[in-house]
Short mmCIF file of C-alpha atoms in Angstrom, two decimals:
data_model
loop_
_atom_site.label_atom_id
_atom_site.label_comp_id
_atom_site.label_asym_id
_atom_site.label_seq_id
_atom_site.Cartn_x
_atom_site.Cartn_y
_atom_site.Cartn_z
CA UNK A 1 24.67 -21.96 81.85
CA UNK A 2 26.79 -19.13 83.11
CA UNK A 3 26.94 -20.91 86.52
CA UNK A 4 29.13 -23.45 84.94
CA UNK A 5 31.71 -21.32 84.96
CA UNK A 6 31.89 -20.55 88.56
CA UNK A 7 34.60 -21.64 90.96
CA UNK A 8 33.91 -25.19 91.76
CA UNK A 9 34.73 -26.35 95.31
CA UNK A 10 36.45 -29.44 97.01
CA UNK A 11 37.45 -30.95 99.33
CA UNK A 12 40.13 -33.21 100.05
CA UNK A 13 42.34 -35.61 102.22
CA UNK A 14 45.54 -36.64 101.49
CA UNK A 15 48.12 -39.69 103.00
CA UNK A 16 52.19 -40.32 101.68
CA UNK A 17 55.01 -41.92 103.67
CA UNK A 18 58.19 -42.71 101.79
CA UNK A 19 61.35 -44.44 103.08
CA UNK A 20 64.65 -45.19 101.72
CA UNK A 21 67.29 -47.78 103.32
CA UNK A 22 64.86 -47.64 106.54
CA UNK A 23 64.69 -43.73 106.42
CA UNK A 24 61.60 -42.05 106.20
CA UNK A 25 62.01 -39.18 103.40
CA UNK A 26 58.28 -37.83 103.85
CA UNK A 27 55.19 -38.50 105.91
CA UNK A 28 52.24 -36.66 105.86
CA UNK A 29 48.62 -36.37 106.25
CA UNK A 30 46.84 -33.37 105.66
CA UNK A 31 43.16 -32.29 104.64
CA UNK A 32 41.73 -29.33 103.54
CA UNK A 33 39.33 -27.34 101.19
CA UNK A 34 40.09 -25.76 98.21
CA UNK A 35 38.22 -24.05 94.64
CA UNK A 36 38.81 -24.49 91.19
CA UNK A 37 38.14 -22.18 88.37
CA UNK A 38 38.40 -23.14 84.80
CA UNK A 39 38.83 -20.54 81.58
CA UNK A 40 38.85 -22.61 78.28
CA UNK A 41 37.84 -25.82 79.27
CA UNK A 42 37.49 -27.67 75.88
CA UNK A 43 40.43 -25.59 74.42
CA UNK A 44 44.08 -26.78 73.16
CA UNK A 45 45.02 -24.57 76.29
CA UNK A 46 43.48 -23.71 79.41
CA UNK A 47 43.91 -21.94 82.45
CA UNK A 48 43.39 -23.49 86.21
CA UNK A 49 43.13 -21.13 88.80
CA UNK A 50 43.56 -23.28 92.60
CA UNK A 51 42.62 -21.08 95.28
CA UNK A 52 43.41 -22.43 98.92
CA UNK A 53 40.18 -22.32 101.80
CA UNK A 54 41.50 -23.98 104.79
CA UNK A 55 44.29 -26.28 105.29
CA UNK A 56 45.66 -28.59 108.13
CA UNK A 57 48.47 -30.53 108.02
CA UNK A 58 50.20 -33.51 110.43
CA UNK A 59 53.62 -32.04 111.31
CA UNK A 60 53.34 -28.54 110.87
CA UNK A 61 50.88 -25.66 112.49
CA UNK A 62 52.16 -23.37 110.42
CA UNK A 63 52.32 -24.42 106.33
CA UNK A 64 53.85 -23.01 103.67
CA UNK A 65 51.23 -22.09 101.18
CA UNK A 66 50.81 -20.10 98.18
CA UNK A 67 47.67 -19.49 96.82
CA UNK A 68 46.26 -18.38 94.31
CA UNK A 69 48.20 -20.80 92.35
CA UNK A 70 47.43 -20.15 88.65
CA UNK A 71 47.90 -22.91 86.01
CA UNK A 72 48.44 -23.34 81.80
CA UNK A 73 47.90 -26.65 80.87
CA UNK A 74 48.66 -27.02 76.92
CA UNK A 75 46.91 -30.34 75.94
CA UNK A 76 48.67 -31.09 72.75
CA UNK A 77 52.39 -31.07 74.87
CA UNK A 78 51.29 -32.15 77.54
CA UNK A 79 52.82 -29.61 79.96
CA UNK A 80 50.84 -27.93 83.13
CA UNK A 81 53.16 -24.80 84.18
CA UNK A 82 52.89 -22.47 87.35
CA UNK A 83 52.64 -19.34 85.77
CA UNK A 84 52.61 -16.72 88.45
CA UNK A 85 55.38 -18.47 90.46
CA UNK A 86 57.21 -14.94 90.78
CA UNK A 87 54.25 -14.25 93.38
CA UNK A 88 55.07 -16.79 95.88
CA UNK A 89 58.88 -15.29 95.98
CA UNK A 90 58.70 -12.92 99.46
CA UNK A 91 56.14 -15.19 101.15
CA UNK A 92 58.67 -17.98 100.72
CA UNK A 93 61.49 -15.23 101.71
CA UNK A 94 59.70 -14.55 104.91
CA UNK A 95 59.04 -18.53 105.54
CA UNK A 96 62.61 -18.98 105.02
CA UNK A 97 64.02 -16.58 106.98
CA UNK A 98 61.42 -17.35 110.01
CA UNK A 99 62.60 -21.09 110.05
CA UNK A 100 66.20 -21.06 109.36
CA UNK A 101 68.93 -22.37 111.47
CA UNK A 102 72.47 -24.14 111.02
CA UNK A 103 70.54 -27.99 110.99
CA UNK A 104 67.93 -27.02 108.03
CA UNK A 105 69.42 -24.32 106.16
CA UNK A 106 70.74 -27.15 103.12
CA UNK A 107 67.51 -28.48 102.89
CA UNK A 108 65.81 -24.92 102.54
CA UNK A 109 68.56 -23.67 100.05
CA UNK A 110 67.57 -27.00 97.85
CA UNK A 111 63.77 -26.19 98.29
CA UNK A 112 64.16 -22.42 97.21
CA UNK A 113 66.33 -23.93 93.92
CA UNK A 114 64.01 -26.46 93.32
CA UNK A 115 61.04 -24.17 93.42
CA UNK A 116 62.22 -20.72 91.53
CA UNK A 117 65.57 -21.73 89.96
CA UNK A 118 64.09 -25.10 88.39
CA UNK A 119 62.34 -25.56 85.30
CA UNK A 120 59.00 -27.04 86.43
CA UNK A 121 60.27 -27.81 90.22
CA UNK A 122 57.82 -26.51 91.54
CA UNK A 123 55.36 -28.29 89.59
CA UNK A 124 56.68 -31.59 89.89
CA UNK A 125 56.57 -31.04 93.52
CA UNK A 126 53.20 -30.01 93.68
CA UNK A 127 51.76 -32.95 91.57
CA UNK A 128 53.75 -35.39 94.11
CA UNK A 129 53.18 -34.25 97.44
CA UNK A 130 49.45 -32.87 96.55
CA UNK A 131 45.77 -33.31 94.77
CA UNK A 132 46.01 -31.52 91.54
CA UNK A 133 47.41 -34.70 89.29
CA UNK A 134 44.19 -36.26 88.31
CA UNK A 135 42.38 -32.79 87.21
CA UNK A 136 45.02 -32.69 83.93
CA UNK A 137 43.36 -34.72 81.51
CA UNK A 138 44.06 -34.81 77.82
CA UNK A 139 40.48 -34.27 76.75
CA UNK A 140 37.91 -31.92 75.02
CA UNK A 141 35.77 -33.17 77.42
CA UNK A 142 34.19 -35.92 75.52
CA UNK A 143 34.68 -38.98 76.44
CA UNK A 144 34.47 -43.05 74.89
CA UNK A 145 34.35 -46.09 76.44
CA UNK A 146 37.42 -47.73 76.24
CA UNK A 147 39.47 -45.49 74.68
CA UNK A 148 42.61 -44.10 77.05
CA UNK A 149 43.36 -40.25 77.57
CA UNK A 150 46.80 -39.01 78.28
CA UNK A 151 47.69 -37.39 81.66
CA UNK A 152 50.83 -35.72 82.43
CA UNK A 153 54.67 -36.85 82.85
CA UNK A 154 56.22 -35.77 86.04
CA UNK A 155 59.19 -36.09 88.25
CA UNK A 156 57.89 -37.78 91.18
CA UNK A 157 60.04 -36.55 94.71
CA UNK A 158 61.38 -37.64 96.70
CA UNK A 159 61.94 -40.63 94.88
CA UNK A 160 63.05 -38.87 91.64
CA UNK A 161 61.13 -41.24 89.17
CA UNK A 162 59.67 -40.03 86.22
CA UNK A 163 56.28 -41.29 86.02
CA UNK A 164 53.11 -41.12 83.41
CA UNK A 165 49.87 -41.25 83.85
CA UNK A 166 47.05 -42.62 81.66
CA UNK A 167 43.11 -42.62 82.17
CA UNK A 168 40.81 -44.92 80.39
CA UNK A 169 37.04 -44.71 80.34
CA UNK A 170 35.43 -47.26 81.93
CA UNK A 171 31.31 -45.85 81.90
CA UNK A 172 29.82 -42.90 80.28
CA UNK A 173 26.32 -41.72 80.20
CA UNK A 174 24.38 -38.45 79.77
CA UNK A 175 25.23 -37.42 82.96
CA UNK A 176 28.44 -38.53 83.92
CA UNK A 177 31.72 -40.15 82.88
CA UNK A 178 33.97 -42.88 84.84
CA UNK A 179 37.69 -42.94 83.96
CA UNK A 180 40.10 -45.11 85.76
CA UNK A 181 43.98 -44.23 85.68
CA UNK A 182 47.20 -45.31 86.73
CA UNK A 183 51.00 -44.04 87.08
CA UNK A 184 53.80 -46.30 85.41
CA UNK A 185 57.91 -45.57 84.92
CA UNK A 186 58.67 -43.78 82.08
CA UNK A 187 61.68 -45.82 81.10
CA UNK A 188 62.31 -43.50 78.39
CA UNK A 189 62.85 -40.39 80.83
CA UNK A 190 64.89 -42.13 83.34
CA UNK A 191 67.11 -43.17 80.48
CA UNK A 192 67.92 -39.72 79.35
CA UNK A 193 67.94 -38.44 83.47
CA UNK A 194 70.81 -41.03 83.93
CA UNK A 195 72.71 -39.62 80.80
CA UNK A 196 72.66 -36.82 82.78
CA UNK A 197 75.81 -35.89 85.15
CA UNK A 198 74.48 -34.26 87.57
CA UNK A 199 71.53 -36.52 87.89
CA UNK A 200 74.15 -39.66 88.00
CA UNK A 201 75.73 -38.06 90.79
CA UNK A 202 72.76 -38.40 93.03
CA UNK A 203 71.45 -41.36 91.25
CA UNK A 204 69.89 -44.16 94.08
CA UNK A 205 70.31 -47.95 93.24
CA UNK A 206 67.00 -48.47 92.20
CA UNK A 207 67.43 -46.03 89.61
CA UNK A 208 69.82 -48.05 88.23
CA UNK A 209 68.86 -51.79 88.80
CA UNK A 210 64.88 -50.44 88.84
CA UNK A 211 64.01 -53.20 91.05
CA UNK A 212 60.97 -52.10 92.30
CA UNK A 213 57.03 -51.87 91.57
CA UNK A 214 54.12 -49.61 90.98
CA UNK A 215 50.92 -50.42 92.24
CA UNK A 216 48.36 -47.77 91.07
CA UNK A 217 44.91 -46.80 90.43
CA UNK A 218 43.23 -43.53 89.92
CA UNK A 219 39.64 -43.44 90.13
CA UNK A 220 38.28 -39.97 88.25
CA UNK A 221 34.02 -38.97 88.06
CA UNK A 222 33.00 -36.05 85.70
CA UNK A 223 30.06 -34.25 85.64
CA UNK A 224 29.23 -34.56 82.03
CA UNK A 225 27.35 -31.18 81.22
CA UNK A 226 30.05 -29.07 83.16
CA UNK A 227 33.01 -30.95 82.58
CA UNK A 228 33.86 -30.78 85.99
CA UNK A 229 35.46 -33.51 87.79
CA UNK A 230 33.69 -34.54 90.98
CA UNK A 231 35.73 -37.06 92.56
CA UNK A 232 39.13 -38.04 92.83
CA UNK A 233 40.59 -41.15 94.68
CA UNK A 234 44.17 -41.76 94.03
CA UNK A 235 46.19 -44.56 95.17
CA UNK A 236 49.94 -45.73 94.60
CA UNK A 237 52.18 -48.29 96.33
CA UNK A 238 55.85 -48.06 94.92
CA UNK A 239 58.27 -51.10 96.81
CA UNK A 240 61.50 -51.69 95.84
CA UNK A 241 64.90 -53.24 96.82
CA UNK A 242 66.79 -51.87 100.41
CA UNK A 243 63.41 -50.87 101.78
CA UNK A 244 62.40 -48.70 99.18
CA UNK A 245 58.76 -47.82 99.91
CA UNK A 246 56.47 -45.22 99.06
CA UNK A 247 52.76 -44.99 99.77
CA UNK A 248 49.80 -42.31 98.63
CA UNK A 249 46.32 -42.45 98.94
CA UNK A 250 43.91 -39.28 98.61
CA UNK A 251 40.43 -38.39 97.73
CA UNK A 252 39.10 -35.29 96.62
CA UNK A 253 34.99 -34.85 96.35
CA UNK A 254 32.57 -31.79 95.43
CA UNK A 255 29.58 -31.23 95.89
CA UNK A 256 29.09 -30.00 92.07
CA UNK A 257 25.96 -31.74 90.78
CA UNK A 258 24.20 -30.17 87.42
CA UNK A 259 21.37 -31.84 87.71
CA UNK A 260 20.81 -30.73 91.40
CA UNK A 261 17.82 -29.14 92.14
CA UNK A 262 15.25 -32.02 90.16
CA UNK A 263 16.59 -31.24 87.13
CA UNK A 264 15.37 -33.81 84.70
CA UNK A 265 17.16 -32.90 81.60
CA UNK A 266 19.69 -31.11 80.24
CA UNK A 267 19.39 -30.39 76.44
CA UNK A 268 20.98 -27.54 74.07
CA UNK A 269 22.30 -25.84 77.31
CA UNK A 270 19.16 -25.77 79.05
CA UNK A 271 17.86 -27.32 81.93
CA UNK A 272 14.37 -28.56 82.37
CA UNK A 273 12.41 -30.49 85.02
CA UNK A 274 10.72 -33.25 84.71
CA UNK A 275 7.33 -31.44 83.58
CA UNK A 276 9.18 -28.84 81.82
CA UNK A 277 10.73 -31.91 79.73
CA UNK A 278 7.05 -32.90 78.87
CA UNK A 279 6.16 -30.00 77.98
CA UNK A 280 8.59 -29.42 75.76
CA UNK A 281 8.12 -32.61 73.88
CA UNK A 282 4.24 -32.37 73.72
CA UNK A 283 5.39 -28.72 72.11
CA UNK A 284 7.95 -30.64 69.81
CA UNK A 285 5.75 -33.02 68.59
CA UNK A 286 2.62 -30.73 67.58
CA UNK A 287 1.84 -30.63 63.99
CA UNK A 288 3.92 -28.88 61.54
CA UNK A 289 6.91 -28.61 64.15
CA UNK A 290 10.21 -28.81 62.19
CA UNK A 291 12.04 -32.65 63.68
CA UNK A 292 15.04 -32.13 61.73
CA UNK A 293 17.02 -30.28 63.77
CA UNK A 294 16.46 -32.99 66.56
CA UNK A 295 18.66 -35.88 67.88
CA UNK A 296 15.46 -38.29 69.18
CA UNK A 297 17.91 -41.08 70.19
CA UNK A 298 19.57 -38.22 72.75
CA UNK A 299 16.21 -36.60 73.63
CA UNK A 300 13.80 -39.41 74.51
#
């Protein structure tokens, strides 16, 4: 089904305000269509390709965005990298030096380190302040009830926590599977961050006394026969001590349906219709017809 391997496209909407000691950090809403095209889908590593369509944001008329963006996600690590970064260089040159004055020109030196002199800055950024968290999923793209499915580890900002995130299957059937996630500290990683000097030096409280709580809950739909992921709602509610507060919620949906079109069934690779299913089982079941080769309980 070579159509399976056409961009697939969403949509999206997506809410965050965090605050700090009664100052907001960052508060956004912005919406927004986008496609996604998958090489190697059920391989140790494959390659996302997200391609912006149309983009509009709350406090700015004028976004910074780079697009194509073009991922590697090796499963068996666990790592997603950005790897044609070097791309995005002069259209962030030109941003910069559009918007630069005496009040910003800190922050924008701390963005461009963060995004081209960081290893997997940009990244981390990306999977905090945007949709693409929930479509890295450590799977084939078989699924079980019950059974739990890594995600990946990232630096969440502006809060600089480093968070996980698992999926479990909740519902699968022929044509599509329900996982349900969630984001938790990884104590582990902000042990070895605060070993760190440099990360000490800009260490908050809660890092420290990590008084403070994750709510969260990630709600994932694939399209079984693809492996596509058609919806996305993601929600997280961190609270903490001296107003600490952080709150996300975004969906992402496509239209992406294989069995659009009344298809019936989808067997071998091939789609049939309802009468086309009959008549391939009246054909199946003729006299002298070899059965071996078929699954009946997955074929009825």
């Amino acid at each position: 089904m070579s159509e399976l391997l056409d961009p697939v496209e969403y949509r999206f909407s997506f809410h965050k305000k965090s605050s700090y000691k009664g100052k907001s950090l960052f508060n956004i809403e912005s919406s927004g269509t986008f496609t996604l095209e998958k090489v190697g889908a059920n391989a140790d590593e494959q390659n996302f390709t997200f391609t912006n369509l149309s983009y509009k944001s709350s406090n700015t008329n004028d976004p910074l965005l780079f697009s194509p963006v073009e991922w590697k996600y090796v499963r068996d690590i666990g790592i997603a990298a950005i790897t044609n970064k070097k791309n995005f260089k002069p259209k962030w040159n030109r941003f910069r030096d559009k918007y630069r004055n005496p009040s910003n020109r800190v922050l924008l030196m701390v963005i461009e380190k963060l995004y081209f002199n960081t290893p997997l800055g940009m990244e981390h950024d990306t999977f905090s302040n945007g949709v693409y968290l929930p479509f890295f999923i450590d799977s084939d793209g078989t699924y079980q009830v019950g059974m739990h499915y890594k995600g990946l580890d990232y630096l969440a900002m502006p809060l600089d926590l480093p968070l996980e995130t698992i999926f479990e299957c909740r519902k699968h059937n022929e044509k599509e599977t329900h996982l349900e996630g969630w984001v938790t500290l990884k104590e582990a990683d902000l042990d070895r961050l605060l070993t760190d000097q440099g990360f000490r030096g800009k260490a908050k409280d809660y890092h420290i006394s990590r008084d403070f709580s994750i709510d969260s809950k990630i709600t994932v739909i694939i399209d079984n026969a693809a492996n596509v992921i058609k919806h996305i709602t993601f929600k997280s509610s961190i609270k903490g001590e001296q107003d600490l507060s952080e709150e996300i919620f975004y969906m992402v949906d496509s239209d992406f349906d294989s069995y659009r079109g009344d298809i019936h069934k989808i067997h071998d690779g091939k789609k049939y219709t309802l009468e086309d299913w009959e008549q391939y089982m009246r054909e199946q079941r003729k006299p002298g017809r070899n059965f071996s080769n078929l699954d009946w309980d997955n074929v009825e």
